[in-house]
Coordinates of C-alpha atoms in Angstrom, one line a residue:
Chain A
X4 CA 24.2 -58.4 -4.7
X5 CA 23.2 -54.7 -4.6
X6 CA 26.4 -53.3 -3.8
X7 CA 28.7 -55.2 -6.1
X8 CA 29.4 -54.8 -9.9
X9 CA 31.4 -57.2 -12.3
X10 CA 34.1 -54.6 -12.1
X11 CA 34.5 -55.3 -8.3
X12 CA 35.2 -59.0 -9.2
X13 CA 38.1 -58.1 -11.6
X14 CA 39.6 -55.8 -8.9
X15 CA 39.5 -58.6 -6.3
X16 CA 41.1 -61.1 -8.8
X17 CA 43.8 -58.6 -9.6
X18 CA 44.5 -58.0 -5.8
X19 CA 44.8 -61.8 -5.2
X20 CA 47.3 -62.1 -8.1
X21 CA 49.3 -59.0 -6.7
X22 CA 49.4 -60.6 -3.2
X23 CA 50.6 -63.8 -4.7
X24 CA 53.6 -62.4 -6.5
X25 CA 54.4 -59.9 -3.6
X26 CA 54.7 -63.1 -1.4
X27 CA 56.9 -64.8 -3.9
X28 CA 59.1 -61.8 -4.0
X29 CA 59.4 -61.5 -0.3
X30 CA 59.7 -65.1 0.5
X31 CA 56.7 -64.6 2.7
X32 CA 56.3 -68.0 4.3
X33 CA 54.7 -68.7 7.8
X34 CA 56.1 -72.2 8.1
X35 CA 59.5 -70.4 8.6
X36 CA 58.4 -69.9 12.1
X37 CA 59.6 -73.2 13.1
X38 CA 62.7 -71.5 14.4
X39 CA 60.4 -69.6 16.7
X40 CA 62.3 -70.7 19.8
X41 CA 65.3 -68.8 18.7
X42 CA 63.4 -65.7 19.0
X43 CA 62.2 -66.4 22.5
X44 CA 65.8 -67.1 23.3
X45 CA 67.0 -63.8 21.9
X46 CA 64.2 -61.9 23.6
X47 CA 64.8 -63.5 26.9
X48 CA 68.2 -61.9 26.9
X49 CA 66.6 -58.5 27.0
X50 CA 65.5 -59.0 30.6
X51 CA 66.0 -57.9 33.2
X52 CA 66.4 -54.5 31.6
X53 CA 69.8 -52.6 32.4
X54 CA 68.4 -50.1 34.8
X55 CA 71.8 -48.5 35.3
X56 CA 71.7 -46.9 32.0
X57 CA 68.3 -45.3 32.4
X58 CA 69.0 -41.8 33.4
X59 CA 71.6 -41.4 30.6
X60 CA 69.3 -42.9 28.0
X61 CA 66.4 -40.5 29.2
X62 CA 68.7 -37.7 28.3
X63 CA 69.5 -39.4 24.8
X64 CA 65.7 -39.8 24.3
X65 CA 65.2 -36.1 24.9
X66 CA 67.8 -35.3 22.2
X67 CA 65.8 -37.5 19.9
X68 CA 62.5 -35.7 20.9
X69 CA 64.2 -32.6 20.2
X70 CA 65.4 -33.5 16.7
X71 CA 61.9 -34.9 15.9
X72 CA 60.2 -31.8 17.0
X73 CA 62.6 -29.3 15.4
X74 CA 62.5 -31.3 12.2
X75 CA 58.7 -31.7 11.9
X76 CA 57.9 -28.1 13.3
X77 CA 60.2 -26.2 11.1
X78 CA 59.1 -28.5 8.3
X79 CA 55.5 -27.3 9.0
X80 CA 56.6 -23.6 9.1
X81 CA 58.1 -23.8 5.6
X82 CA 55.4 -26.2 4.2
X83 CA 52.4 -24.0 5.2
X84 CA 53.2 -20.9 2.9
X85 CA 54.4 -23.2 0.2
X86 CA 51.2 -25.3 0.3
X87 CA 49.3 -22.1 -0.6
X88 CA 51.5 -21.6 -3.9
X89 CA 51.1 -25.4 -4.4
X90 CA 47.4 -25.5 -4.3
X91 CA 45.5 -25.1 -7.5
X92 CA 42.9 -22.6 -6.2
X93 CA 45.3 -20.3 -4.4
X94 CA 48.3 -20.4 -6.7
X95 CA 49.2 -17.2 -8.7
X96 CA 49.6 -19.0 -11.9
X97 CA 49.5 -22.5 -13.3
X98 CA 53.4 -22.5 -13.9
X99 CA 54.1 -21.6 -10.2
X100 CA 51.4 -24.3 -9.2
X101 CA 53.1 -26.8 -11.3
X102 CA 56.7 -25.8 -10.3
X103 CA 55.9 -26.0 -6.6
X104 CA 54.0 -29.2 -7.0
X105 CA 57.0 -30.8 -8.6
X106 CA 59.4 -29.5 -6.1
X107 CA 57.4 -30.9 -3.2
X108 CA 57.3 -34.2 -4.7
X109 CA 60.9 -34.1 -5.2
X110 CA 61.5 -33.4 -1.6
X111 CA 59.1 -36.1 -0.7
X112 CA 60.6 -38.7 -2.9
X113 CA 64.2 -38.5 -1.3
X114 CA 64.1 -40.4 1.9
X115 CA 65.4 -38.8 5.1
X116 CA 68.4 -41.2 5.3
X117 CA 69.5 -40.2 1.7
X118 CA 69.4 -36.4 2.7
X119 CA 71.1 -37.4 5.9
X120 CA 74.0 -39.2 4.2
X121 CA 74.5 -36.3 1.7
X122 CA 74.5 -33.7 4.5
X123 CA 76.8 -35.7 6.5
X124 CA 79.6 -35.1 4.0
X125 CA 79.2 -31.3 4.4
X126 CA 78.2 -31.0 8.1
X127 CA 79.8 -34.1 9.6
X128 CA 78.4 -36.5 12.2
X129 CA 75.7 -35.3 14.7
X130 CA 72.0 -34.4 15.2
X131 CA 72.2 -31.4 13.1
X132 CA 72.2 -33.1 9.7
X133 CA 69.6 -35.4 11.0
X134 CA 67.3 -32.5 11.8
X135 CA 67.9 -30.9 8.4
X136 CA 67.0 -34.2 6.7
X137 CA 63.7 -34.4 8.6
X138 CA 62.9 -30.6 7.7
X139 CA 63.5 -31.3 4.1
X140 CA 61.4 -34.4 3.8
X141 CA 58.6 -32.9 6.0
X142 CA 58.4 -29.8 3.8
X143 CA 57.6 -32.1 1.0
X144 CA 55.1 -34.2 2.9
X145 CA 53.1 -31.5 4.8
X146 CA 53.2 -29.3 1.7
X147 CA 51.5 -31.8 -0.3
X148 CA 48.9 -32.8 2.4
X149 CA 48.2 -29.2 3.4
X150 CA 47.8 -28.0 -0.2
X151 CA 45.1 -30.9 -0.7
X152 CA 43.3 -29.6 2.3
X153 CA 43.6 -26.1 0.8
X154 CA 42.0 -27.3 -2.4
X155 CA 39.1 -29.0 -0.6
X156 CA 38.3 -26.1 1.4
X157 CA 34.7 -24.7 1.2
X158 CA 34.7 -21.8 -1.3
X159 CA 31.9 -19.9 0.6
X160 CA 34.2 -18.0 2.9
X161 CA 36.6 -17.4 0.2
X162 CA 34.0 -15.6 -1.9
X163 CA 32.7 -13.6 1.1
X164 CA 36.4 -12.3 1.8
X165 CA 36.7 -11.4 -2.0
X166 CA 33.4 -9.6 -1.8
X167 CA 34.6 -7.4 1.2
X168 CA 37.3 -6.2 -1.1
X169 CA 40.1 -8.0 0.8
X170 CA 43.4 -8.5 -1.0
X171 CA 44.0 -12.0 -2.4
X172 CA 46.5 -13.3 0.1
X173 CA 44.6 -11.9 3.2
X174 CA 41.4 -13.3 1.8
X175 CA 43.1 -16.7 1.3
X176 CA 44.6 -16.8 4.6
X177 CA 41.4 -15.9 6.5
X178 CA 38.8 -17.8 4.6
X179 CA 41.0 -21.1 4.4
X180 CA 43.3 -21.4 7.4
X181 CA 40.7 -21.4 10.1
X182 CA 38.8 -24.2 8.1
X183 CA 41.7 -26.6 7.7
X184 CA 43.6 -25.7 10.9
X185 CA 42.3 -28.9 13.0
X186 CA 43.4 -31.2 10.0
X187 CA 46.8 -29.3 9.7
X188 CA 47.3 -30.3 13.3
X189 CA 46.5 -33.9 13.0
X190 CA 48.8 -34.2 10.0
X191 CA 51.4 -32.2 12.0
X192 CA 51.2 -34.6 15.0
X193 CA 51.3 -37.6 12.8
X194 CA 54.4 -36.2 11.1
X195 CA 56.0 -35.5 14.6
X196 CA 55.3 -39.2 15.5
X197 CA 57.0 -40.4 12.2
X198 CA 59.9 -38.1 12.8
X199 CA 60.7 -39.9 16.1
X200 CA 60.9 -43.2 14.3
X201 CA 63.0 -41.4 11.6
X202 CA 65.4 -39.8 14.0
X203 CA 66.0 -43.4 15.3
X204 CA 67.2 -44.6 11.8
X205 CA 69.3 -41.3 11.3
X206 CA 70.8 -42.2 14.7
X207 CA 72.2 -45.4 12.9
X208 CA 74.2 -43.1 10.6
X209 CA 75.5 -41.1 13.5
X210 CA 72.7 -38.7 14.1
X211 CA 72.8 -39.0 17.8
X212 CA 70.0 -39.5 20.3
X213 CA 68.4 -42.7 21.4
X214 CA 68.7 -44.2 17.9
X215 CA 72.4 -44.2 17.8
X216 CA 72.5 -45.8 21.3
X217 CA 70.0 -48.5 20.2
X218 CA 72.3 -49.1 17.1
X219 CA 75.4 -49.2 19.5
X220 CA 73.8 -51.5 22.0
X221 CA 72.8 -53.9 19.3
X222 CA 76.2 -54.1 17.8
X223 CA 77.8 -55.1 21.1
X224 CA 75.1 -57.5 21.9
X225 CA 74.0 -55.5 25.0
X226 CA 70.3 -56.6 24.9
X227 CA 69.4 -55.5 28.4
X228 CA 70.3 -52.0 27.2
X229 CA 68.5 -52.5 24.0
X230 CA 65.4 -53.3 26.0
X231 CA 65.7 -49.9 27.9
X232 CA 66.1 -48.2 24.5
X233 CA 63.0 -49.8 23.1
X234 CA 60.9 -49.2 26.2
X235 CA 61.8 -45.5 26.1
X236 CA 61.0 -45.2 22.4
X237 CA 57.6 -46.7 23.0
X238 CA 57.0 -44.3 25.8
X239 CA 58.1 -41.3 23.7
X240 CA 55.8 -42.3 20.8
X241 CA 52.8 -42.9 23.0
X242 CA 53.4 -39.5 24.7
X243 CA 53.5 -37.6 21.4
X244 CA 50.4 -39.2 20.2
X245 CA 48.6 -38.5 23.5
X246 CA 49.5 -34.9 23.5
X247 CA 48.6 -34.6 19.9
X248 CA 45.2 -35.9 20.3
X249 CA 44.6 -33.7 23.6
X250 CA 45.7 -30.5 21.7
X251 CA 43.5 -31.5 18.7
X252 CA 40.6 -31.9 21.1
X253 CA 41.0 -28.4 22.4
X254 CA 41.4 -26.9 19.0
X255 CA 38.2 -28.4 17.5
Chain B
X7 CA 26.5 12.1 -10.8
X8 CA 24.3 11.5 -7.7
X9 CA 21.1 12.0 -9.7
X10 CA 22.0 9.1 -12.2
X11 CA 21.8 5.5 -11.6
X12 CA 24.1 3.9 -8.9
X13 CA 24.5 0.8 -11.0
X14 CA 24.0 0.4 -14.6
X15 CA 24.3 -2.9 -16.7
X16 CA 24.5 -2.4 -20.5
X17 CA 24.1 -5.3 -23.0
X18 CA 25.7 -7.6 -20.5
X19 CA 26.3 -11.2 -21.6
X20 CA 28.0 -14.0 -19.6
X21 CA 28.7 -17.3 -21.0
X22 CA 30.9 -19.6 -18.6
X23 CA 33.8 -21.4 -20.0
X24 CA 32.9 -24.8 -21.6
X25 CA 29.2 -23.9 -21.7
X26 CA 27.4 -23.6 -25.0
X27 CA 24.7 -21.4 -23.8
X28 CA 24.7 -17.9 -22.2
X29 CA 24.1 -17.7 -18.5
X30 CA 23.1 -14.1 -19.0
X31 CA 21.9 -12.5 -22.4
X32 CA 21.9 -8.9 -23.4
X33 CA 21.0 -7.8 -20.0
X34 CA 20.1 -4.1 -19.2
X35 CA 19.5 -2.5 -15.9
X36 CA 19.6 0.6 -13.9
X37 CA 19.6 0.6 -10.3
X38 CA 18.6 4.0 -8.6
X39 CA 19.1 5.3 -4.9
X40 CA 16.6 4.0 -2.5
X41 CA 15.3 1.1 -4.6
X42 CA 14.6 -2.3 -2.9
X43 CA 14.9 -4.7 -5.6
X44 CA 13.9 -8.3 -5.5
X45 CA 14.9 -10.8 -8.2
X46 CA 12.7 -13.7 -9.0
X47 CA 13.4 -16.7 -11.1
X48 CA 14.0 -20.3 -11.1
X49 CA 17.3 -22.0 -10.2
X50 CA 19.7 -21.5 -13.0
X51 CA 17.9 -18.6 -14.6
X52 CA 20.9 -16.4 -14.0
X53 CA 20.1 -14.6 -10.8
X54 CA 23.4 -15.4 -9.1
X55 CA 25.4 -14.7 -12.3
X56 CA 23.7 -11.2 -12.5
X57 CA 24.5 -10.4 -8.9
X58 CA 28.0 -11.4 -9.3
X59 CA 28.4 -9.2 -12.3
X60 CA 27.4 -6.4 -10.1
X61 CA 30.4 -6.4 -7.6
X62 CA 33.0 -7.8 -10.2
X63 CA 33.1 -11.3 -8.9
X64 CA 32.1 -12.3 -12.3
X65 CA 33.5 -10.5 -15.5
X66 CA 31.0 -10.3 -18.2
X67 CA 31.8 -11.8 -21.5
X68 CA 30.4 -8.8 -23.3
X69 CA 28.9 -5.5 -22.3
X70 CA 29.5 -3.1 -19.4
X71 CA 28.7 -2.7 -15.8
X72 CA 28.8 0.9 -14.5
X73 CA 29.1 1.8 -10.8
X74 CA 28.7 5.5 -10.1
X75 CA 29.3 6.2 -13.8
X76 CA 32.5 4.3 -14.0
X77 CA 32.8 1.2 -16.3
X78 CA 34.1 -1.5 -13.9
X79 CA 34.6 -4.1 -16.4
X80 CA 37.6 -2.1 -17.6
X81 CA 39.1 -2.1 -14.0
X82 CA 42.0 -4.3 -12.9
X83 CA 41.7 -6.4 -9.7
X84 CA 42.8 -3.5 -7.4
X85 CA 40.2 -1.3 -9.0
X86 CA 37.4 -4.1 -8.6
X87 CA 38.6 -4.4 -4.8
X88 CA 37.8 -0.9 -4.3
X89 CA 34.3 -1.2 -5.9
X90 CA 33.7 -4.4 -3.7
X91 CA 34.3 -2.5 -0.5
X92 CA 31.3 -0.3 -1.4
X93 CA 29.0 -3.3 -1.8
X94 CA 27.9 -5.5 1.1
X95 CA 27.0 -8.9 0.1
X96 CA 25.2 -11.7 1.8
X97 CA 24.8 -15.4 0.8
X98 CA 22.7 -18.3 1.1
X99 CA 25.1 -20.2 3.1
X100 CA 26.1 -17.2 5.1
X101 CA 29.9 -17.9 4.3
X102 CA 31.0 -16.9 7.7
X103 CA 34.7 -17.8 8.6
X104 CA 34.3 -20.9 11.0
X105 CA 36.0 -21.1 14.3
X106 CA 36.0 -17.4 14.4
X107 CA 33.8 -15.5 16.9
X108 CA 30.9 -13.2 15.9
X109 CA 33.0 -10.0 16.6
X110 CA 36.0 -11.4 14.7
X111 CA 33.9 -12.3 11.7
X112 CA 32.1 -8.8 11.8
X113 CA 35.6 -7.2 11.9
X114 CA 36.5 -8.8 8.7
X115 CA 34.1 -6.5 6.9
X116 CA 36.7 -3.8 7.2
X117 CA 39.5 -5.9 5.4
X118 CA 39.0 -4.1 1.9
X119 CA 39.9 -0.6 3.5
X120 CA 42.8 -1.4 5.9
X121 CA 46.5 -2.2 5.9
X122 CA 47.0 -5.9 5.2
X123 CA 49.5 -6.3 8.0
X124 CA 47.1 -4.8 10.5
X125 CA 44.6 -7.2 9.1
X126 CA 46.9 -10.1 9.5
X127 CA 47.7 -9.7 13.2
X128 CA 44.3 -8.4 14.1
X129 CA 45.1 -4.8 15.1
X130 CA 42.0 -2.7 15.3
X131 CA 41.5 0.7 16.6
X132 CA 39.0 1.5 19.4
X133 CA 36.9 3.4 16.8
X134 CA 36.9 0.2 14.4
X135 CA 35.9 -2.0 17.4
X136 CA 33.2 0.3 18.5
X137 CA 31.7 0.4 14.9
X138 CA 31.7 -3.4 14.8
X139 CA 30.0 -3.6 18.1
X140 CA 27.4 -1.1 16.8
X141 CA 26.9 -3.2 13.9
X142 CA 26.4 -6.2 16.0
X143 CA 24.0 -4.4 18.2
X144 CA 22.1 -3.4 15.2
X145 CA 21.4 -7.0 14.3
X146 CA 20.7 -7.8 18.1
X147 CA 23.6 -10.2 18.7
X148 CA 25.5 -8.1 21.2
X149 CA 25.2 -10.9 23.9
X150 CA 26.6 -13.4 21.4
X151 CA 29.7 -11.3 20.3
X152 CA 32.2 -13.8 21.5
X153 CA 30.4 -16.8 20.7
X154 CA 31.8 -18.8 17.8
X155 CA 29.8 -18.6 14.7
X156 CA 29.3 -22.3 14.1
X157 CA 27.4 -22.4 17.4
X158 CA 24.7 -20.1 16.1
X159 CA 21.5 -20.7 14.4
X160 CA 20.9 -20.2 10.6
X161 CA 19.1 -16.9 11.4
X162 CA 21.8 -15.6 13.6
X163 CA 24.5 -16.5 11.2
X164 CA 22.9 -14.5 8.5
X165 CA 22.6 -11.6 10.9
X166 CA 26.3 -11.9 11.6
X167 CA 26.8 -11.8 7.8
X168 CA 24.6 -8.7 7.6
X169 CA 26.7 -7.0 10.3
X170 CA 29.9 -7.9 8.5
X171 CA 28.4 -6.3 5.4
X172 CA 27.2 -3.2 7.3
X173 CA 30.7 -2.6 8.6
X174 CA 31.8 -2.1 5.0
X175 CA 29.7 1.0 5.1
X176 CA 28.2 0.1 1.9
X177 CA 26.3 2.1 -0.8
X178 CA 24.9 -1.2 -2.3
X179 CA 23.6 -4.1 -0.4
X180 CA 23.4 -7.4 -2.4
X181 CA 21.8 -10.7 -1.3
X182 CA 22.2 -13.8 -3.2
X183 CA 19.4 -16.1 -1.9
X184 CA 20.0 -15.0 1.6
X185 CA 17.0 -16.7 3.1
X186 CA 16.8 -19.9 1.1
X187 CA 18.1 -22.1 3.8
X188 CA 16.0 -20.4 6.5
X189 CA 12.5 -21.1 7.8
X190 CA 9.7 -18.9 6.7
X191 CA 9.4 -17.0 10.1
X192 CA 13.2 -16.4 10.2
X193 CA 13.2 -15.5 6.6
X194 CA 10.8 -13.0 7.2
X195 CA 12.5 -11.4 10.1
X196 CA 15.9 -11.3 8.2
X197 CA 14.0 -9.4 5.3
X198 CA 12.5 -7.1 7.9
X199 CA 16.0 -6.4 9.2
X200 CA 17.4 -5.8 5.7
X201 CA 14.6 -3.5 5.0
X202 CA 15.3 -1.3 8.2
X203 CA 18.9 -1.2 7.4
X204 CA 18.1 -0.3 3.7
X205 CA 16.2 2.7 4.9
X206 CA 18.4 3.8 7.7
X207 CA 21.5 3.8 5.5
X208 CA 19.8 4.8 2.4
X209 CA 21.0 1.9 0.3
X210 CA 20.3 0.5 -3.1
X211 CA 19.2 -3.2 -2.3
X212 CA 19.2 -6.2 -4.6
X213 CA 18.2 -9.5 -3.3
X214 CA 17.7 -12.7 -5.1
X215 CA 14.8 -14.7 -3.6
X216 CA 12.7 -17.7 -4.2
X217 CA 9.9 -16.8 -2.1
X218 CA 7.3 -14.5 -4.1
X219 CA 5.4 -13.2 -0.9
X220 CA 8.6 -12.0 0.5
X221 CA 9.3 -10.2 -2.7
X222 CA 5.8 -8.6 -2.9
X223 CA 5.8 -7.6 0.8
X224 CA 9.3 -5.9 0.8
X225 CA 10.4 -4.9 -2.7
X226 CA 9.7 -1.4 -4.3
X227 CA 10.6 -3.0 -7.7
X228 CA 10.6 -6.6 -8.9
X229 CA 12.8 -8.2 -11.5
X230 CA 12.3 -11.7 -13.1
X231 CA 14.7 -13.7 -15.0
X232 CA 14.3 -16.7 -17.2
X233 CA 17.0 -18.5 -19.2
X234 CA 19.4 -15.6 -18.7
X235 CA 16.8 -12.9 -19.9
X236 CA 15.1 -10.1 -18.0
X237 CA 11.4 -11.0 -18.7
X238 CA 9.8 -8.8 -16.0
X239 CA 10.9 -5.3 -14.6
X240 CA 8.0 -3.5 -12.6
X241 CA 6.1 -2.8 -9.4
X242 CA 5.4 -5.8 -7.0
X243 CA 1.8 -5.4 -7.3
X244 CA 1.8 -6.0 -11.1
X245 CA 3.5 -9.6 -10.5
X246 CA 0.2 -11.3 -11.3
X247 CA -0.5 -15.2 -11.1
X248 CA -0.1 -15.2 -15.0
X249 CA 3.5 -13.7 -14.6
X250 CA 4.2 -16.1 -11.9
X251 CA 3.4 -19.1 -14.1
X252 CA 5.6 -17.6 -16.9
X253 CA 8.4 -17.1 -14.4
X254 CA 8.3 -20.5 -12.8
X255 CA 6.7 -22.8 -15.2

């Protein structure tokens, strides 16, 4: 047993205990699948899909795509500079570092739906509060992820830029950004994909887009329309994932 | 002022935070125009610390570092940046900026002397570009100018770093183990190139090196460090076997 220590045994026992209690708490019980047939009945109501609404739902999907793109991209635009102030090695002072780290984790800890509900009271229904909610949450997430990339960046180029006499901020941008760029992009595209799913949830609180349609169709039991919505959502997520990996390939 | 030493270290002591030993102890040194200095010593002898004191990357705990007669340990960050623009430095791991081309990397050598916003957007005058190309030609990489640096060999990477340093139009040329990751043939060619540049631009050159034969072949003066102290300072010819045993035991 060359790879294992006694410590590992305790970790495994601990995990098993955690799994047991989590199952108890969530009423996790596979024998409940006896009512499996209900699900088949339900799903059979989804077909044939309601093709009539397809063109209109495609437009709704484009709204969702726009929400997700704007929310995640503007999130990235704000997160990028903030990440430099929230990284230990590039921050001006320990105070600023701590302040921005805590601010980012605050933004991250508030779910988009909560931001959405709060913004709703000021802005009213529609996609705009949804986009803002996605931006805020993504500043928190991308800011943290990128600041960790910055902290892990190779110090060699940073030293070289210092020794040509470049100013700190210029030296930081040039010695760190090119190194971390591919990873920044892959984080970004992942967050774009997540933002699509988030904007669906925000649709449930009146954020518009295909999410709101999905919610409405569910409420009126229009399952053949629900099927179209789900189908379009799947295509959208796959497309973003595909584009993301293509762009990343080009960049590396 | 020109007749005096270009760089002078007086009673320099460096102790890193959290360490209970000095990395450099009571270190004194004068570097004069035209000198090609090689610094010998085991890993951890203080060679890197010493070289980093010269361009202000490391602030001494005690003592003074004079550059052209001015004590740079009194300088603020802005003053130090100005000092650094006069000193080209190359490194063991080349420290190029990945994903940028040879030409782009070499152009960063001008960053200390230019407007930051011009640096940021990458605006370079015709003259600045011509100078960069000249520096690239002088390290014989003109055919690779648009290649990304991570696609170059180790020797080529170090030549890019030399061209970057050249574009600073330095008075002092520093090398922190620049050939330690290169094969012996390439190492020799790099030293040869450094020597040609040293003579052409009338520099003061200081190179940390492990390879004693290279030091003896190219240096006009050899220093040896041990446990943060200068234990040899003299001509390369006088570095005898006995000395080497003392330096590297």
